[in-house]
PDB file of C-alpha atoms in Angstrom:
ATOM      1  CA  MET A  18     -33.698 -31.504  43.012  1.00 40.00           C
ATOM      2  CA  SER A  19     -30.770 -30.360  40.859  1.00 38.00           C
ATOM      3  CA  THR A  20     -27.191 -31.076  41.759  1.00 40.00           C
ATOM      4  CA  ALA A  21     -24.271 -28.827  40.861  1.00 39.00           C
ATOM      5  CA  ALA A  22     -21.482 -30.371  38.863  1.00 41.00           C
ATOM      6  CA  VAL A  23     -18.257 -30.596  40.768  1.00 42.00           C
ATOM      7  CA  LEU A  24     -14.677 -31.041  39.650  1.00 44.00           C
ATOM      8  CA  PRO A  25     -12.696 -34.113  40.739  1.00 43.00           C
ATOM      9  CA  ARG A  26     -11.199 -33.949  44.217  1.00 44.00           C
ATOM     10  CA  GLY A  27      -8.231 -31.622  44.436  1.00 47.00           C
ATOM     11  CA  VAL A  28      -9.023 -29.930  41.114  1.00 54.00           C
ATOM     12  CA  THR A  29     -10.180 -26.314  41.108  1.00 71.00           C
ATOM     13  CA  THR A  30     -11.009 -23.848  38.377  1.00 77.00           C
ATOM     14  CA  GLY A  31      -8.145 -21.661  39.522  1.00 81.00           C
ATOM     15  CA  GLY A  32      -5.811 -24.646  39.502  1.00 82.00           C
ATOM     16  CA  ARG A  33      -6.767 -25.545  35.945  1.00 87.00           C
ATOM     17  CA  LEU A  34      -6.250 -21.971  34.826  1.00 90.00           C
ATOM     18  CA  LYS A  35      -2.853 -21.860  36.501  1.00 91.00           C
ATOM     19  CA  LEU A  36      -1.808 -25.110  34.819  1.00 91.00           C
ATOM     20  CA  ALA A  37      -2.968 -23.813  31.432  1.00 93.00           C
ATOM     21  CA  VAL A  38      -0.922 -20.629  31.791  1.00 95.00           C
ATOM     22  CA  TRP A  39       2.036 -22.646  33.064  1.00 94.00           C
ATOM     23  CA  SER A  40       1.872 -25.026  30.092  1.00 93.00           C
ATOM     24  CA  MET A  41       1.959 -22.051  27.705  1.00 95.00           C
ATOM     25  CA  MET A  42       4.909 -20.567  29.579  1.00 95.00           C
ATOM     26  CA  ILE A  43       6.864 -23.831  29.483  1.00 95.00           C
ATOM     27  CA  GLY A  44       5.969 -24.693  25.895  1.00 94.00           C
ATOM     28  CA  LEU A  45       6.757 -21.265  24.456  1.00 94.00           C
ATOM     29  CA  ARG A  46       9.742 -20.536  26.699  1.00 95.00           C
ATOM     30  CA  PRO A  47      12.393 -21.750  24.217  1.00 95.00           C
ATOM     31  CA  MET A  48      10.876 -19.590  21.491  1.00 94.00           C
ATOM     32  CA  LEU A  49      10.660 -16.477  23.676  1.00 95.00           C
ATOM     33  CA  THR A  50      13.937 -16.735  25.582  1.00 95.00           C
ATOM     34  CA  GLY A  51      15.781 -17.757  22.425  1.00 95.00           C
ATOM     35  CA  TYR A  52      14.532 -14.605  20.757  1.00 94.00           C
ATOM     36  CA  TRP A  53      15.633 -12.470  23.724  1.00 94.00           C
ATOM     37  CA  ALA A  54      19.109 -14.004  23.669  1.00 94.00           C
ATOM     38  CA  VAL A  55      19.511 -13.501  19.917  1.00 92.00           C
ATOM     39  CA  MET A  56      18.397  -9.889  20.134  1.00 92.00           C
ATOM     40  CA  VAL A  57      20.707  -9.006  23.031  1.00 91.00           C
ATOM     41  CA  VAL A  58      23.725 -10.710  21.485  1.00 90.00           C
ATOM     42  CA  ALA A  59      23.158  -9.903  17.816  1.00 88.00           C
ATOM     43  CA  MET A  60      21.518  -6.492  17.978  1.00 85.00           C
ATOM     44  CA  PHE A  61      23.147  -4.978  21.056  1.00 87.00           C
ATOM     45  CA  PHE A  62      26.631  -6.463  21.341  1.00 88.00           C
ATOM     46  CA  GLY A  63      26.827  -7.125  17.608  1.00 88.00           C
ATOM     47  CA  GLY A  64      25.738  -3.553  16.917  1.00 83.00           C
ATOM     48  CA  LEU A  65      28.448  -2.204  19.197  1.00 88.00           C
ATOM     49  CA  VAL A  66      31.101  -4.253  17.412  1.00 87.00           C
ATOM     50  CA  ILE A  67      29.917  -3.187  13.954  1.00 85.00           C
ATOM     51  CA  GLN A  68      29.806   0.497  14.910  1.00 83.00           C
ATOM     52  CA  SER A  69      33.234   0.386  16.549  1.00 82.00           C
ATOM     53  CA  LEU A  70      34.737  -1.175  13.406  1.00 82.00           C
ATOM     54  CA  SER A  71      33.094   1.326  11.070  1.00 80.00           C
ATOM     55  CA  GLY A  72      34.249   4.665  12.421  1.00 76.00           C
ATOM     56  CA  GLY A  73      33.219   4.746  16.060  1.00 77.00           C
ATOM     57  CA  ILE A  74      30.077   4.506  18.169  1.00 83.00           C
ATOM     58  CA  HIS A  75      27.816   7.526  17.658  1.00 82.00           C
ATOM     59  CA  THR A  76      24.284   6.133  17.949  1.00 87.00           C
ATOM     60  CA  SER A  77      22.357   3.753  20.187  1.00 88.00           C
ATOM     61  CA  ALA A  78      23.028   0.162  19.147  1.00 88.00           C
ATOM     62  CA  TRP A  79      19.929  -1.101  20.977  1.00 90.00           C
ATOM     63  CA  ASP A  80      17.684   1.354  19.154  1.00 89.00           C
ATOM     64  CA  TYR A  81      18.179  -0.672  15.975  1.00 85.00           C
ATOM     65  CA  ALA A  82      16.237  -3.456  17.718  1.00 85.00           C
ATOM     66  CA  THR A  83      13.063  -1.428  18.187  1.00 87.00           C
ATOM     67  CA  GLN A  84      11.182  -2.805  15.166  1.00 85.00           C
ATOM     68  CA  SER A  85      11.644  -6.480  15.971  1.00 90.00           C
ATOM     69  CA  PRO A  86       9.715  -7.286  19.184  1.00 93.00           C
ATOM     70  CA  LYS A  87       6.252  -6.385  17.945  1.00 90.00           C
ATOM     71  CA  TYR A  88       6.581  -8.555  14.837  1.00 91.00           C
ATOM     72  CA  PHE A  89       8.041 -11.457  16.764  1.00 94.00           C
ATOM     73  CA  SER A  90       5.233 -11.108  19.296  1.00 94.00           C
ATOM     74  CA  LEU A  91       2.702 -11.335  16.471  1.00 95.00           C
ATOM     75  CA  ALA A  92       4.146 -14.812  15.841  1.00 94.00           C
ATOM     76  CA  ILE A  93       3.731 -15.679  19.536  1.00 95.00           C
ATOM     77  CA  GLY A  94       0.044 -14.756  19.374  1.00 95.00           C
ATOM     78  CA  LEU A  95      -0.344 -16.689  16.134  1.00 94.00           C
ATOM     79  CA  THR A  96       1.120 -19.839  17.703  1.00 94.00           C
ATOM     80  CA  ILE A  97      -1.069 -20.192  20.785  1.00 95.00           C
ATOM     81  CA  THR A  98      -4.325 -21.447  19.285  1.00 93.00           C
ATOM     82  CA  PRO A  99      -2.892 -24.038  16.847  1.00 91.00           C
ATOM     83  CA  ALA A 100      -0.471 -25.293  19.508  1.00 92.00           C
ATOM     84  CA  TYR A 101      -2.673 -25.396  22.601  1.00 93.00           C
ATOM     85  CA  PHE A 102      -6.397 -25.166  21.842  1.00 92.00           C
ATOM     86  CA  SER A 103      -7.162 -28.805  21.005  1.00 89.00           C
ATOM     87  CA  LEU A 104      -4.709 -30.109  23.604  1.00 89.00           C
ATOM     88  CA  LEU A 105      -6.027 -28.102  26.550  1.00 91.00           C
ATOM     89  CA  VAL A 106      -9.722 -28.194  25.681  1.00 90.00           C
ATOM     90  CA  SER A 107      -9.606 -31.969  25.157  1.00 86.00           C
ATOM     91  CA  HIS A 108      -8.233 -32.216  28.705  1.00 84.00           C
ATOM     92  CA  GLY A 109     -11.206 -30.424  30.214  1.00 83.00           C
ATOM     93  CA  LEU A 110     -10.380 -26.740  29.854  1.00 88.00           C
ATOM     94  CA  THR A 111     -13.334 -24.656  28.699  1.00 90.00           C
ATOM     95  CA  ARG A 112     -12.992 -22.330  25.739  1.00 92.00           C
ATOM     96  CA  ARG A 113     -13.523 -19.378  28.051  1.00 93.00           C
ATOM     97  CA  MET A 114     -10.770 -20.545  30.392  1.00 93.00           C
ATOM     98  CA  PHE A 115      -8.458 -21.165  27.437  1.00 94.00           C
ATOM     99  CA  SER A 116      -9.056 -17.582  26.286  1.00 95.00           C
ATOM    100  CA  VAL A 117      -8.387 -16.222  29.780  1.00 95.00           C
ATOM    101  CA  ALA A 118      -5.183 -18.278  30.054  1.00 96.00           C
ATOM    102  CA  ALA A 119      -4.007 -17.063  26.634  1.00 96.00           C
ATOM    103  CA  SER A 120      -4.788 -13.459  27.598  1.00 96.00           C
ATOM    104  CA  ILE A 121      -2.786 -13.780  30.818  1.00 97.00           C
ATOM    105  CA  TYR A 122       0.147 -15.343  28.991  1.00 97.00           C
ATOM    106  CA  LEU A 123       0.188 -12.762  26.183  1.00 97.00           C
ATOM    107  CA  THR A 124       0.000  -9.870  28.643  1.00 97.00           C
ATOM    108  CA  GLY A 125       2.807 -11.349  30.733  1.00 97.00           C
ATOM    109  CA  ALA A 126       4.992 -12.002  27.693  1.00 97.00           C
ATOM    110  CA  ALA A 127       4.452  -8.421  26.502  1.00 97.00           C
ATOM    111  CA  ALA A 128       5.385  -7.068  29.928  1.00 97.00           C
ATOM    112  CA  ALA A 129       8.488  -9.286  30.211  1.00 97.00           C
ATOM    113  CA  THR A 130       9.752  -8.321  26.751  1.00 96.00           C
ATOM    114  CA  SER A 131       9.145  -4.632  27.498  1.00 96.00           C
ATOM    115  CA  VAL A 132      11.091  -4.919  30.762  1.00 97.00           C
ATOM    116  CA  LEU A 133      13.993  -6.467  28.836  1.00 96.00           C
ATOM    117  CA  TRP A 134      13.997  -3.541  26.405  1.00 95.00           C
ATOM    118  CA  VAL A 135      13.977  -1.071  29.304  1.00 96.00           C
ATOM    119  CA  LEU A 136      16.864  -2.857  31.055  1.00 96.00           C
ATOM    120  CA  VAL A 137      19.071  -3.048  27.970  1.00 94.00           C
ATOM    121  CA  TYR A 138      18.448   0.641  27.231  1.00 94.00           C
ATOM    122  CA  GLN A 139      19.619   1.416  30.787  1.00 94.00           C
ATOM    123  CA  LEU A 140      22.652  -0.855  30.444  1.00 93.00           C
ATOM    124  CA  GLU A 141      23.517   0.854  27.188  1.00 91.00           C
ATOM    125  CA  ARG A 142      23.093   4.300  28.749  1.00 92.00           C
ATOM    126  CA  LEU A 143      25.506   3.432  31.566  1.00 92.00           C
ATOM    127  CA  LEU A 144      28.022   1.878  29.177  1.00 91.00           C
ATOM    128  CA  TYR A 145      27.886   4.815  26.778  1.00 89.00           C
ATOM    129  CA  GLY A 146      28.246   7.314  29.628  1.00 88.00           C
ATOM    130  CA  TRP A 147      31.255   5.429  31.011  1.00 90.00           C
ATOM    131  CA  GLN A 148      32.954   5.344  27.607  1.00 86.00           C
ATOM    132  CA  GLY A 149      31.911   8.855  26.551  1.00 86.00           C
ATOM    133  CA  TRP A 150      29.966   7.582  23.533  1.00 85.00           C
ATOM    134  CA  THR A 151      26.913   9.300  22.008  1.00 82.00           C
ATOM    135  CA  ASP A 152      23.696   7.296  22.424  1.00 81.00           C
ATOM    136  CA  LYS A 153      21.656   9.158  19.821  1.00 86.00           C
ATOM    137  CA  LEU A 154      18.318   7.474  19.060  1.00 89.00           C
ATOM    138  CA  THR A 155      17.813   6.608  15.397  1.00 86.00           C
ATOM    139  CA  ASN A 156      14.038   6.005  15.560  1.00 88.00           C
ATOM    140  CA  PRO A 157      11.143   8.221  16.706  1.00 89.00           C
ATOM    141  CA  HIS A 158       9.650   7.169  20.048  1.00 91.00           C
ATOM    142  CA  LEU A 159       7.254   8.220  22.763  1.00 93.00           C
ATOM    143  CA  PHE A 160      10.414   8.949  24.759  1.00 92.00           C
ATOM    144  CA  THR A 161      13.208  11.323  23.845  1.00 90.00           C
ATOM    145  CA  ASP A 162      15.820   9.755  26.114  1.00 90.00           C
ATOM    146  CA  PRO A 163      16.269   6.131  27.257  1.00 89.00           C
ATOM    147  CA  SER A 164      16.316   7.334  30.866  1.00 90.00           C
ATOM    148  CA  GLN A 165      12.523   7.817  30.573  1.00 94.00           C
ATOM    149  CA  SER A 166      11.916   4.226  31.612  1.00 94.00           C
ATOM    150  CA  GLY A 167       8.160   4.608  32.063  1.00 95.00           C
ATOM    151  CA  LEU A 168       7.652   5.815  28.507  1.00 95.00           C
ATOM    152  CA  VAL A 169      10.040   3.154  27.160  1.00 95.00           C
ATOM    153  CA  PHE A 170       8.008   0.449  28.877  1.00 97.00           C
ATOM    154  CA  ALA A 171       4.679   1.948  27.803  1.00 96.00           C
ATOM    155  CA  GLU A 172       5.665   2.183  24.143  1.00 95.00           C
ATOM    156  CA  PHE A 173       6.937  -1.368  23.856  1.00 96.00           C
ATOM    157  CA  PHE A 174       4.226  -2.922  26.019  1.00 97.00           C
ATOM    158  CA  LEU A 175       1.408  -1.341  24.012  1.00 97.00           C
ATOM    159  CA  LEU A 176       2.949  -2.149  20.630  1.00 96.00           C
ATOM    160  CA  ILE A 177       3.855  -5.711  21.606  1.00 97.00           C
ATOM    161  CA  LEU A 178       0.499  -6.485  23.218  1.00 97.00           C
ATOM    162  CA  SER A 179      -1.484  -5.125  20.263  1.00 97.00           C
ATOM    163  CA  HIS A 180       0.566  -7.156  17.779  1.00 97.00           C
ATOM    164  CA  GLU A 181       0.188 -10.267  19.940  1.00 97.00           C
ATOM    165  CA  VAL A 182      -3.585  -9.772  19.844  1.00 97.00           C
ATOM    166  CA  THR A 183      -3.487  -9.453  16.064  1.00 97.00           C
ATOM    167  CA  GLY A 184      -1.526 -12.724  15.967  1.00 96.00           C
ATOM    168  CA  TRP A 185      -4.089 -14.293  18.336  1.00 96.00           C
ATOM    169  CA  LEU A 186      -6.932 -13.314  15.987  1.00 96.00           C
ATOM    170  CA  LEU A 187      -5.042 -14.516  12.919  1.00 96.00           C
ATOM    171  CA  GLY A 188      -4.328 -17.889  14.522  1.00 93.00           C
ATOM    172  CA  ILE A 189      -7.962 -18.364  15.517  1.00 94.00           C
ATOM    173  CA  THR A 190      -9.524 -17.296  12.222  1.00 93.00           C
ATOM    174  CA  PHE A 191      -7.165 -19.365  10.071  1.00 91.00           C
ATOM    175  CA  ALA A 192      -7.674 -22.408  12.337  1.00 88.00           C
ATOM    176  CA  ARG A 193     -11.462 -22.148  12.279  1.00 89.00           C
ATOM    177  CA  LEU A 194     -12.345 -20.505   8.955  1.00 86.00           C
ATOM    178  CA  GLY A 195      -9.619 -21.651   6.604  1.00 86.00           C
ATOM    179  CA  PHE A 196      -7.460 -19.562   4.294  1.00 86.00           C
ATOM    180  CA  TRP A 197      -9.895 -17.704   2.039  1.00 88.00           C
ATOM    181  CA  ARG A 198     -12.500 -16.742   4.614  1.00 89.00           C
ATOM    182  CA  SER A 199      -9.702 -15.680   6.967  1.00 89.00           C
ATOM    183  CA  LEU A 200      -8.452 -13.292   4.306  1.00 92.00           C
ATOM    184  CA  LEU A 201     -11.862 -11.620   4.368  1.00 92.00           C
ATOM    185  CA  MET A 202     -11.469 -11.223   8.139  1.00 91.00           C
ATOM    186  CA  LEU A 203      -8.167  -9.342   7.855  1.00 93.00           C
ATOM    187  CA  PRO A 204      -9.721  -5.889   8.489  1.00 91.00           C
ATOM    188  CA  LEU A 205     -10.794  -7.228  11.907  1.00 91.00           C
ATOM    189  CA  THR A 206      -7.704  -9.246  12.724  1.00 95.00           C
ATOM    190  CA  VAL A 207      -5.159  -6.512  11.944  1.00 96.00           C
ATOM    191  CA  LEU A 208      -7.170  -3.803  13.731  1.00 96.00           C
ATOM    192  CA  PRO A 209      -5.372  -4.036  17.127  1.00 96.00           C
ATOM    193  CA  ALA A 210      -1.901  -3.672  15.571  1.00 96.00           C
ATOM    194  CA  ALA A 211      -3.035  -0.952  13.152  1.00 94.00           C
ATOM    195  CA  ALA A 212      -4.742   1.002  15.929  1.00 95.00           C
ATOM    196  CA  ALA A 213      -1.594   0.912  18.064  1.00 95.00           C
ATOM    197  CA  GLU A 214       0.589   2.081  15.187  1.00 93.00           C
ATOM    198  CA  PHE A 215      -1.648   5.024  14.293  1.00 92.00           C
ATOM    199  CA  LEU A 216      -2.447   6.017  17.872  1.00 94.00           C
ATOM    200  CA  LEU A 217       1.138   5.874  19.175  1.00 93.00           C
ATOM    201  CA  VAL A 218       2.983   6.958  15.987  1.00 90.00           C
ATOM    202  CA  ALA A 219       6.304   5.535  17.148  1.00 88.00           C
ATOM    203  CA  GLN A 220       9.194   3.883  15.340  1.00 83.00           C
ATOM    204  CA  TRP A 221       9.116   3.454  11.543  1.00 78.00           C
ATOM    205  CA  ILE A 222       5.543   4.622  10.957  1.00 83.00           C
ATOM    206  CA  ALA A 223       6.363   8.020  12.463  1.00 80.00           C
ATOM    207  CA  ASN A 224       8.713   8.679   9.549  1.00 76.00           C
ATOM    208  CA  VAL A 225       6.046   7.590   7.069  1.00 80.00           C
ATOM    209  CA  LEU A 226       3.410   9.892   8.567  1.00 80.00           C
ATOM    210  CA  GLU A 227       5.739  12.815   9.201  1.00 75.00           C
ATOM    211  CA  ASN A 228       4.892  14.668   5.985  1.00 76.00           C
ATOM    212  CA  THR A 229       1.193  13.805   5.807  1.00 82.00           C
ATOM    213  CA  GLY A 230       0.076  16.258   8.479  1.00 78.00           C
ATOM    214  CA  TYR A 231      -1.141  13.465  10.771  1.00 83.00           C
ATOM    215  CA  ARG A 232      -0.295  14.004  14.428  1.00 85.00           C
ATOM    216  CA  ARG A 233      -0.376  11.591  17.325  1.00 88.00           C
ATOM    217  CA  PRO A 234      -3.318  12.153  19.690  1.00 91.00           C
ATOM    218  CA  PRO A 235      -2.487  12.995  23.324  1.00 93.00           C
ATOM    219  CA  LEU A 236      -1.152  10.013  25.248  1.00 92.00           C
ATOM    220  CA  ALA A 237      -4.044  10.386  27.697  1.00 94.00           C
ATOM    221  CA  ILE A 238      -6.273   9.326  24.792  1.00 95.00           C
ATOM    222  CA  ALA A 239      -3.900   7.067  22.845  1.00 95.00           C
ATOM    223  CA  VAL A 240      -2.836   4.764  25.694  1.00 96.00           C
ATOM    224  CA  PRO A 241      -6.366   3.859  26.948  1.00 96.00           C
ATOM    225  CA  ALA A 242      -7.539   3.503  23.346  1.00 97.00           C
ATOM    226  CA  VAL A 243      -4.786   0.993  22.509  1.00 97.00           C
ATOM    227  CA  LEU A 244      -5.544  -0.980  25.674  1.00 97.00           C
ATOM    228  CA  ALA A 245      -9.272  -0.957  24.889  1.00 97.00           C
ATOM    229  CA  VAL A 246      -8.802  -2.153  21.305  1.00 97.00           C
ATOM    230  CA  SER A 247      -6.425  -4.894  22.472  1.00 97.00           C
ATOM    231  CA  ALA A 248      -8.915  -6.045  25.123  1.00 97.00           C
ATOM    232  CA  LEU A 249     -11.704  -6.099  22.541  1.00 96.00           C
ATOM    233  CA  GLY A 250      -9.446  -8.122  20.244  1.00 96.00           C
ATOM    234  CA  LEU A 251      -8.880 -10.722  22.958  1.00 96.00           C
ATOM    235  CA  TYR A 252     -12.631 -10.895  23.569  1.00 96.00           C
ATOM    236  CA  ALA A 253     -13.354 -11.171  19.840  1.00 95.00           C
ATOM    237  CA  GLY A 254     -10.965 -14.108  19.670  1.00 94.00           C
ATOM    238  CA  TYR A 255     -12.840 -15.790  22.520  1.00 94.00           C
ATOM    239  CA  ARG A 256     -16.166 -15.301  20.743  1.00 94.00           C
ATOM    240  CA  ILE A 257     -14.824 -16.717  17.480  1.00 93.00           C
ATOM    241  CA  LEU A 258     -13.448 -19.725  19.381  1.00 91.00           C
ATOM    242  CA  GLN A 259     -16.822 -20.641  20.946  1.00 88.00           C
ATOM    243  CA  PRO A 260     -18.176 -22.882  18.166  1.00 84.00           C
ATOM    244  CA  MET A 261     -14.780 -24.156  17.043  1.00 85.00           C
ATOM    245  CA  ALA A 262     -14.554 -27.926  16.958  1.00 79.00           C
ATOM    246  CA  LEU A 263     -11.557 -29.864  18.190  1.00 79.00           C
ATOM    247  CA  LYS A 264      -9.331 -31.239  15.464  1.00 68.00           C
ATOM    248  CA  PRO A 265      -7.551 -34.557  15.974  1.00 55.00           C
ATOM    249  CA  PRO A 266      -3.740 -34.373  15.939  1.00 47.00           C
ATOM    250  CA  LYS A 267      -2.054 -35.316  12.672  1.00 48.00           C
ATOM    251  CA  GLY A 268       0.531 -38.054  12.270  1.00 41.00           C
TER     252      GLY A 268
END
């Protein structure tokens, strides 16, 4: 007669998963909220001050911040495996559960950052309207006006999530395979971010592609494709993690 393995009393799989996600939220909170604060103060309020001192406010100050979140989020994805894999797995979390927890955290962080960008765009729109300033956008976007909150959220969420997944893959491959073999894996690891850039054609890359004849596919195709590639990237990271041994902490 076989007996099923059971967890200690009071411990559930869902509880472990919740604690893993919570530990990532708490551990990475200073990094994430610090970034948000710097961006709002430096890029938004600082941009308003600089424009007002240099001839008046004629463009969106917050639109200068559009390039930053996806690259910062790549660093968030890069951090998770080196920071949490050995710690959480050595405390009983399975590799599959670690991957699920990381996926939940990365998706939530992408959504939270995108909401912040939507809110500051709306704050800026109200402020500019009150003062009679022109909030001209300086970068190409999926949206043509910041009042299109759904498109603002979609653009930033998809770009941030895809870059987080690229960071997730980079962190895993460099931790498991080392430097040189990880370089050979770059075509795989950068695929989520590259796919999002070429499918959405927003922000700086739109200017690069403008004269090449390349056109963005319909959003009905681009949005599901970016989500699918990002999901496959998260799954690929899980598969690469499966045989990865735990490394003892240094120091």
